Short mmCIF file of C-alpha atoms in Angstrom, two decimals:
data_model
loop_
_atom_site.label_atom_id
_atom_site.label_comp_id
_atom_site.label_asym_id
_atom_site.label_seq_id
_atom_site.Cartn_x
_atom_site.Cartn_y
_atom_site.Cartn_z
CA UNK O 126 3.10 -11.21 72.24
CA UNK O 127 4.65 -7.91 71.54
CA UNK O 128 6.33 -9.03 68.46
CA UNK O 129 3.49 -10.83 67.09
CA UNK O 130 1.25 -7.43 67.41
CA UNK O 131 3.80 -5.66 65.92
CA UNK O 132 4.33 -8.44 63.09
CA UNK O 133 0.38 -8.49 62.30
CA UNK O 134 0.22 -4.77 62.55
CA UNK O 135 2.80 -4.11 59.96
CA UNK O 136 1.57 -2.29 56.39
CA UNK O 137 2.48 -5.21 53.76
CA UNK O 138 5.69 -5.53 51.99
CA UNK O 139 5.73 -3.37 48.58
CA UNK O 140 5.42 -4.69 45.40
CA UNK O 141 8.21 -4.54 43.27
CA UNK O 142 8.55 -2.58 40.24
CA UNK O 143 7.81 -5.56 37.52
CA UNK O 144 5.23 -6.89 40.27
CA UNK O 145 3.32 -3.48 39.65
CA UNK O 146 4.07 -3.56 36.09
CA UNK O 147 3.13 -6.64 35.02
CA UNK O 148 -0.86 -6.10 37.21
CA UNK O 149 -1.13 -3.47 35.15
CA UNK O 150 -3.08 -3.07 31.64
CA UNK O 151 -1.38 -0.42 30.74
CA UNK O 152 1.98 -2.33 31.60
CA UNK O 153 1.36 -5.15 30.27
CA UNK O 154 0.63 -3.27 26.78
CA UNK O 155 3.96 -1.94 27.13
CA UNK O 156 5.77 -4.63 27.57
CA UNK O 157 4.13 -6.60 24.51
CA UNK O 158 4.86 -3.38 22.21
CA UNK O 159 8.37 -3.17 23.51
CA UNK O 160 10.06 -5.35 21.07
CA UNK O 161 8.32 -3.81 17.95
CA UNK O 162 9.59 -1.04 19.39
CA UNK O 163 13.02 -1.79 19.24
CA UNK O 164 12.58 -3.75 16.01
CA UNK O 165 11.24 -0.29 14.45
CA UNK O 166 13.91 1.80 15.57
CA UNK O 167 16.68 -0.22 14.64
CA UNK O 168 15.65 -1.21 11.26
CA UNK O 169 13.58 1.64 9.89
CA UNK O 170 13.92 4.60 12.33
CA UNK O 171 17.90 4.68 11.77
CA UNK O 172 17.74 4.22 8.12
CA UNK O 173 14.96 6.54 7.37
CA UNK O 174 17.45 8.85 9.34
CA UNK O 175 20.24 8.09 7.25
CA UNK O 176 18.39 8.43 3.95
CA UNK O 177 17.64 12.08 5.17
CA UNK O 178 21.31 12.93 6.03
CA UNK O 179 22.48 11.68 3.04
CA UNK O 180 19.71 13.84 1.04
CA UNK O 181 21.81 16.89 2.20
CA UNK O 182 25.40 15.78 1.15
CA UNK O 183 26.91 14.67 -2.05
CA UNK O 184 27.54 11.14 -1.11
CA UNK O 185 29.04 8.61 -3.35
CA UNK O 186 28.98 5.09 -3.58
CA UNK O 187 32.56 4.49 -1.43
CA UNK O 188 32.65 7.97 -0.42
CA UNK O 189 30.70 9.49 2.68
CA UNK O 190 30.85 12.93 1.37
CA UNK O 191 30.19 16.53 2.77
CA UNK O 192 26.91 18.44 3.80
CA UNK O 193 25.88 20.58 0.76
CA UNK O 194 22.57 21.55 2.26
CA UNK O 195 19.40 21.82 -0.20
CA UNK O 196 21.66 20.96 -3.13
CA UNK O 197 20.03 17.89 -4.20
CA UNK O 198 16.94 19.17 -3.97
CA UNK O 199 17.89 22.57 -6.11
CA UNK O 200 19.19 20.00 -8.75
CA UNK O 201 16.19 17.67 -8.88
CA UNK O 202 13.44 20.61 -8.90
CA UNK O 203 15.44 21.17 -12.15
CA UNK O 204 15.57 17.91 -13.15
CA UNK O 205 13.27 16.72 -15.91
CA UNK O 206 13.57 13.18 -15.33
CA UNK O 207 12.43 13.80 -11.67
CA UNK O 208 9.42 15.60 -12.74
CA UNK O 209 8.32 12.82 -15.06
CA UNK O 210 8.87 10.13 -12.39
CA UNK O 211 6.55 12.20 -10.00
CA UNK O 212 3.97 12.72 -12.87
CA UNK O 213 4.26 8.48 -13.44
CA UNK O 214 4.05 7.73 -9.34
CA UNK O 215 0.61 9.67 -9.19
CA UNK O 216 -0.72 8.63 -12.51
CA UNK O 217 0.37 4.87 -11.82
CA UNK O 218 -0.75 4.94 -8.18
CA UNK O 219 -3.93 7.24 -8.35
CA UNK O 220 -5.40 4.79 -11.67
CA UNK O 221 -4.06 1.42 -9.96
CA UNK O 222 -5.74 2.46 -6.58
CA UNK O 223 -9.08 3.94 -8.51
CA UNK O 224 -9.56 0.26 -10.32
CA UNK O 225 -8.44 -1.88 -7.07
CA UNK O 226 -10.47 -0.32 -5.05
CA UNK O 227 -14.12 -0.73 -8.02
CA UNK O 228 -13.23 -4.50 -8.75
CA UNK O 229 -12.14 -5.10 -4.99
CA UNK O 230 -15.66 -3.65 -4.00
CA UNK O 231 -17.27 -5.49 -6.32
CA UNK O 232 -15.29 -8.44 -6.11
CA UNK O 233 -16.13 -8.46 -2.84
CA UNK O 234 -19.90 -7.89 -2.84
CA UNK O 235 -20.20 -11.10 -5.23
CA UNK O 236 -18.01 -12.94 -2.66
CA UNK O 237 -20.42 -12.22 -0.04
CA UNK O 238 -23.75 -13.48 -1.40
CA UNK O 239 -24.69 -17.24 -1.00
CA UNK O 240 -22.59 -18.91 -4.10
CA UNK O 241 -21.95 -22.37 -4.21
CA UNK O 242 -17.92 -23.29 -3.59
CA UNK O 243 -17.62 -20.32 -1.70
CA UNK O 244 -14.56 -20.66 -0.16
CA UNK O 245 -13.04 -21.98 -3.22
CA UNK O 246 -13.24 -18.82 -4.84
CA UNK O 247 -12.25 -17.10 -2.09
CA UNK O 248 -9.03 -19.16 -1.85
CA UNK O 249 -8.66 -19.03 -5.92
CA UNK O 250 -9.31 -15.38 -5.52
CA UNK O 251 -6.16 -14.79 -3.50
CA UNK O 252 -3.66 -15.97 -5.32
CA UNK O 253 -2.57 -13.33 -7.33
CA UNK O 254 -1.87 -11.49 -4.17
CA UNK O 255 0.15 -14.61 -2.99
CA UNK O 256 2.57 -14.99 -5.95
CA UNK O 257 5.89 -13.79 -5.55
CA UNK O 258 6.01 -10.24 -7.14
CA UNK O 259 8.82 -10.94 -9.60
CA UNK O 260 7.22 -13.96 -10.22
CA UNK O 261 4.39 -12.25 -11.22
CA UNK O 262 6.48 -9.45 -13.03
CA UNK O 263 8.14 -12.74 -15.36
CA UNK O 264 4.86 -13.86 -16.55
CA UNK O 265 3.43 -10.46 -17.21
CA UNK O 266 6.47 -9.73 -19.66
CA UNK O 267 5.95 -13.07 -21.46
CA UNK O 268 2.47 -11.78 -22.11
CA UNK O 269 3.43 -8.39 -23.01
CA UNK O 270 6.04 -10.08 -25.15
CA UNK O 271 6.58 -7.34 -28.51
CA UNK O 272 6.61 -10.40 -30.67
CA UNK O 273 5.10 -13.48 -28.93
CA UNK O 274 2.78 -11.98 -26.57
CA UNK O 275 -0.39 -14.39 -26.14
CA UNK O 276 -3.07 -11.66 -26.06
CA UNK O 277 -1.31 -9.85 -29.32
CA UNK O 278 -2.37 -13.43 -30.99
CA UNK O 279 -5.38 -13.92 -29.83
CA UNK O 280 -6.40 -10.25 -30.60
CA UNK O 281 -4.98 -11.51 -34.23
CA UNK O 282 -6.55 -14.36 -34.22
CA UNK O 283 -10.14 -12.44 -33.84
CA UNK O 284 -9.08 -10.05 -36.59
CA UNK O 285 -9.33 -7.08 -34.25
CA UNK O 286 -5.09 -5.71 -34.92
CA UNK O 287 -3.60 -6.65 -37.37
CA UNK O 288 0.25 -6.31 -36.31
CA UNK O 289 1.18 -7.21 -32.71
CA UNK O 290 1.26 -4.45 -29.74
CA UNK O 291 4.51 -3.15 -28.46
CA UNK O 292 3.10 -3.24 -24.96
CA UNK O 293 6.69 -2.31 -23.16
CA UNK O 294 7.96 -0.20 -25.83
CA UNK O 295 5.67 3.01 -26.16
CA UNK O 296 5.59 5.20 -23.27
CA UNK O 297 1.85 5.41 -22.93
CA UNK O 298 1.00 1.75 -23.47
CA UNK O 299 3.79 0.83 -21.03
CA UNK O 300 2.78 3.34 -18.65
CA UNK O 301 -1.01 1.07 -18.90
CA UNK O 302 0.59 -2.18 -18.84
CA UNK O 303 2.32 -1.99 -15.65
CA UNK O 304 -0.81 -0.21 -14.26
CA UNK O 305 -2.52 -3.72 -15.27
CA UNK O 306 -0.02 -5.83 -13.73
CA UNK O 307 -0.57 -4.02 -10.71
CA UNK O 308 -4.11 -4.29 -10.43
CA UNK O 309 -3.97 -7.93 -11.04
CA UNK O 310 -1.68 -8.24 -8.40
CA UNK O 311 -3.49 -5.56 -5.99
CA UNK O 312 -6.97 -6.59 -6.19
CA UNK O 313 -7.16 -9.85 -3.75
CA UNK O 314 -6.05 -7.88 -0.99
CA UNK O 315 -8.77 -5.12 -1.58
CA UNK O 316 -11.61 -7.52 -2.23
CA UNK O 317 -10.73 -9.77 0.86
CA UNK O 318 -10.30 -6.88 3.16
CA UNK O 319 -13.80 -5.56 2.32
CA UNK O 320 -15.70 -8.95 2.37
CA UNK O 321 -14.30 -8.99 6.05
CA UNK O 322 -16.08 -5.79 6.74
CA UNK O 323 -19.31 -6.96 4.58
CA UNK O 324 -19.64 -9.41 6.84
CA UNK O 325 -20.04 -7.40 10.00
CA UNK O 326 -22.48 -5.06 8.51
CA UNK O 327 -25.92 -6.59 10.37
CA UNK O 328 -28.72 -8.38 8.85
CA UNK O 329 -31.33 -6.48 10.39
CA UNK O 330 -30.42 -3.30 8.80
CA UNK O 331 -31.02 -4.59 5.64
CA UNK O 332 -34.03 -6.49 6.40
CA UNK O 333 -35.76 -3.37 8.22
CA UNK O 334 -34.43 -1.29 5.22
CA UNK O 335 -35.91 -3.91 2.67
CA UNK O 336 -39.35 -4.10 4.47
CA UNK O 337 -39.21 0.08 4.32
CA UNK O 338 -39.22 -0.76 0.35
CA UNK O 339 -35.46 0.09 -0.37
CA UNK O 340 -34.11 -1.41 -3.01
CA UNK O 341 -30.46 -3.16 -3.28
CA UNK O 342 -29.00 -0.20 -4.10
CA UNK O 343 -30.61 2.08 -1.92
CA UNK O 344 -29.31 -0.67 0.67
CA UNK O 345 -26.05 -0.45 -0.48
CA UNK O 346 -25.64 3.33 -0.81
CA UNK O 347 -27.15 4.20 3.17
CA UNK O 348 -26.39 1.47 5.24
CA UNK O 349 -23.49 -0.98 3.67
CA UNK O 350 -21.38 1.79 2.42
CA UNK O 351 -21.33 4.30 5.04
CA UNK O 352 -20.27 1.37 7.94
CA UNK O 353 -17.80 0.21 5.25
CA UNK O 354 -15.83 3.77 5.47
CA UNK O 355 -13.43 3.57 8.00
CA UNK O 356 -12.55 -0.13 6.60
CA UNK O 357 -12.04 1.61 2.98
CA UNK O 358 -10.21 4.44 4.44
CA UNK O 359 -7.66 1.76 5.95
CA UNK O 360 -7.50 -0.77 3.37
CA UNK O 361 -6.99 1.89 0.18
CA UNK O 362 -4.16 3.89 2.79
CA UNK O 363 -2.43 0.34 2.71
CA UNK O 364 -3.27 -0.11 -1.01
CA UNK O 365 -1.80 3.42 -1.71
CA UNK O 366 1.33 2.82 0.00
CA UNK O 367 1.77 -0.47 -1.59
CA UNK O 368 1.54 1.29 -5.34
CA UNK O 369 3.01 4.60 -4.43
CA UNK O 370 6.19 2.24 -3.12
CA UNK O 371 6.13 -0.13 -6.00
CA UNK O 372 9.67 -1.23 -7.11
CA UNK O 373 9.85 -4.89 -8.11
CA UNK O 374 6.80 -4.59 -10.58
CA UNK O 375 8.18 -1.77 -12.44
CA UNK O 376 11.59 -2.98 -12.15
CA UNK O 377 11.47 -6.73 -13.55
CA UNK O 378 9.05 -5.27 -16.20
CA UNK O 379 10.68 -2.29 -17.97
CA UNK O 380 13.68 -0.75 -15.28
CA UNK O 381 11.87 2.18 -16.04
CA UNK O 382 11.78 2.20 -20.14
CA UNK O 383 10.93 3.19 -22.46
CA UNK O 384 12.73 6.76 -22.17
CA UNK O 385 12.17 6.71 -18.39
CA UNK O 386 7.93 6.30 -19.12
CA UNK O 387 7.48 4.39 -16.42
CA UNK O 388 9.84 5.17 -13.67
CA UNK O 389 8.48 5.92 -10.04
CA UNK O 390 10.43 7.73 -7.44
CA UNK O 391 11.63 4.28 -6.01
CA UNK O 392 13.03 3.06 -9.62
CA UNK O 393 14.58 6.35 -9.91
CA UNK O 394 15.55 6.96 -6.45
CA UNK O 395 17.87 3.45 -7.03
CA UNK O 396 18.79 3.60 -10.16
CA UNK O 397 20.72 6.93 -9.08
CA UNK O 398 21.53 6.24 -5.84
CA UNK O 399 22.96 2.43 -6.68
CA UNK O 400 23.70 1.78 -10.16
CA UNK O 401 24.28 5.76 -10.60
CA UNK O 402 26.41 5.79 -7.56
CA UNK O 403 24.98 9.26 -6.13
CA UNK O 404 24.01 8.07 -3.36
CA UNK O 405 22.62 11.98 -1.53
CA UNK O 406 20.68 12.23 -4.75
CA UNK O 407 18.89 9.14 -4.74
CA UNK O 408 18.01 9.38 -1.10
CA UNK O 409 16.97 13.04 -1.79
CA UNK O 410 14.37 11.18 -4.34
CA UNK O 411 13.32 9.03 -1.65
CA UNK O 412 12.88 11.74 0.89
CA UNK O 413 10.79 13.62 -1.36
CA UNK O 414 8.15 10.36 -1.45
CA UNK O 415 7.69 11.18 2.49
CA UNK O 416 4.89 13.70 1.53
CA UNK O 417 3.00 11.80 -0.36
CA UNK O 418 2.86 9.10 2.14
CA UNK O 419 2.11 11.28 4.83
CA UNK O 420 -0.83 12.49 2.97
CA UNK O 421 -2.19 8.96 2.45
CA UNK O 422 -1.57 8.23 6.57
CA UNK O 423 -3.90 11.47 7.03
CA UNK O 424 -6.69 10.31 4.97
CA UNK O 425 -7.02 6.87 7.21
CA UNK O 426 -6.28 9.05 10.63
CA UNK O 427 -9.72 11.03 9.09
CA UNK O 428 -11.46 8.06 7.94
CA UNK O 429 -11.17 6.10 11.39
CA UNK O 430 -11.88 9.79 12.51
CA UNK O 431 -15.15 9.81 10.81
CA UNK O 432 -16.37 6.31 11.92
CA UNK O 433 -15.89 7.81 15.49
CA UNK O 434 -18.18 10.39 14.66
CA UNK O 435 -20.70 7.76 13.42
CA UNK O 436 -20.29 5.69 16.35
CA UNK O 437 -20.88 9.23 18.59
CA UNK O 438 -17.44 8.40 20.27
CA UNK O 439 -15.61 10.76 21.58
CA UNK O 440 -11.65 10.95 23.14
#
């Protein structure tokens, strides 16, 4: 009897550690972010680490080299070249995003009225975004072609030039041709992304708005635009980062030509870091993208910031 009593008056046996941790939400969140986890620190925590340790020494392609401090960065703020390529990254990437983002919008508003084959354009409408970017890059230069270019002839063909366009071999009309290619390519994602968020804008709104006597763009402007803000905020941060980043595009097309016109800070950053063989100076180039791309991160943190507001949340 006396053991029984003390058997049934005993405090239960504690749960283990990965008992406890896997009842928990909080636990089990952990556990499910724990291999992106280690994914992200081995594979870009350690090399953006490396790219800003070799930034500070004169590394060579077979050579490790020695700390030389702000070097790098003393030569490139002297550097003409450098200065172009960071006048071409914002003037590429601001124009692509500006144009992505109008015919995204209004891709996607067209998208999301009641049009027959619906989901065939939808489908049709993605595949520039799902060709392979050099592929994409080949069949852009075919078209921008100095001598056989197809819109060169049919411009010729309408009488409108009367010589063909060097498209890739002026600065400035290279500098708008791979701004083309990119918006091409960077539109689909931008119109799909916002005809997601379209669609979870309520009817109501719009109907009581309607029946108040506002028209479709009065609609548009108060009710589908402001819900649409923190989706926009998060979809052009993506589309930003994209452009800003762009390498393959610019690469295939002109490596940078004519007289370094079109080179970003990622064409430039490899070309002297790989080809060049300096390998602290072209990760000093790359370093000096971080900014930028911090920037763009801050303007979704303040556009999902602002849809908080909206929603009257609070942390």
């Amino acid at each position: 009897m006396s053991s029984t009593t003390i058997r049934r008056g005993s405090a239960p046996p504690r749960a283990s550690f990965f008992e406890r941790l896997s009842q928990s939400r909080n636990g089990l969140g952990f556990l499910f972010m724990l291999p992106a986890a280690i994914f992200l620190l081995c594979f870009l925590t350690y090399p953006l680490g490396l790219g800003v340790w070799l930034g500070f020494t004169d590394a060579k392609i077979g050579r490790s080299g020695i700390f030389i401090g702000l070097e790098n960065y003393e030569y490139l703020m002297r550097d003409r070249v450098f200065w172009m390529s960071v006048f071409n990254t914002v003037f590429y990437t601001a124009i692509a995003s500006i144009l992505k983002f109008g015919l995204g919008l209004w891709l996607a508003v067209i998208l999301n009225e009641n049009l027959p084959c619906k989901s065939l354009f939808r489908a049709i409408i993605l595949l520039p975004w799902v060709v392979p970017t050099v592929l994409s890059a080949l069949a852009f230069w075919w078209i921008y072609d100095a001598q056989f270019s197809v819109i060169s002839y049919v411009l010729m063909k309408w009488g409108w030039i009367s010589a063909p366009i060097n498209f890739l071999g002026d600065p400035w009309n290279a500098r708008l041709s791979v701004i083309a290619a990119n918006v091409w390519r960077g539109i689909p994602f931008v119109a799909i992304s916002l005809l997601a968020g379209l669609q979870t804008v309520p009817a109501s709104l719009h109907e009581a708005a309607a029946l108040d006597g506002a028209t479709s763009w009065q609609r548009f402007r108060r009710i589908t635009l402001p819900l649409l803000t923190p989706i926009i905020a998060v979809v052009m941060t993506f589309s930003v980062l994209f452009t800003f980043t762009d390498f393959q595009l610019i690469y295939v097309l002109t490596k940078g030509g004519p007289v370094n016109a079109t080179h970003l800070m990622a064409t430039l950053s490899f070309q002297r870091g790989i080809p060049g063989g300096a390998l602290g100076e072209g990760a000093a180039i790359a370093v000096a993208m971080v900014p930028f791309l911090l920037a763009a991160i801050l303007f979704s943190f303040f556009g999902l910031q602002r849809r908080k507001w909206q929603q009257g949340g609070s942390d």
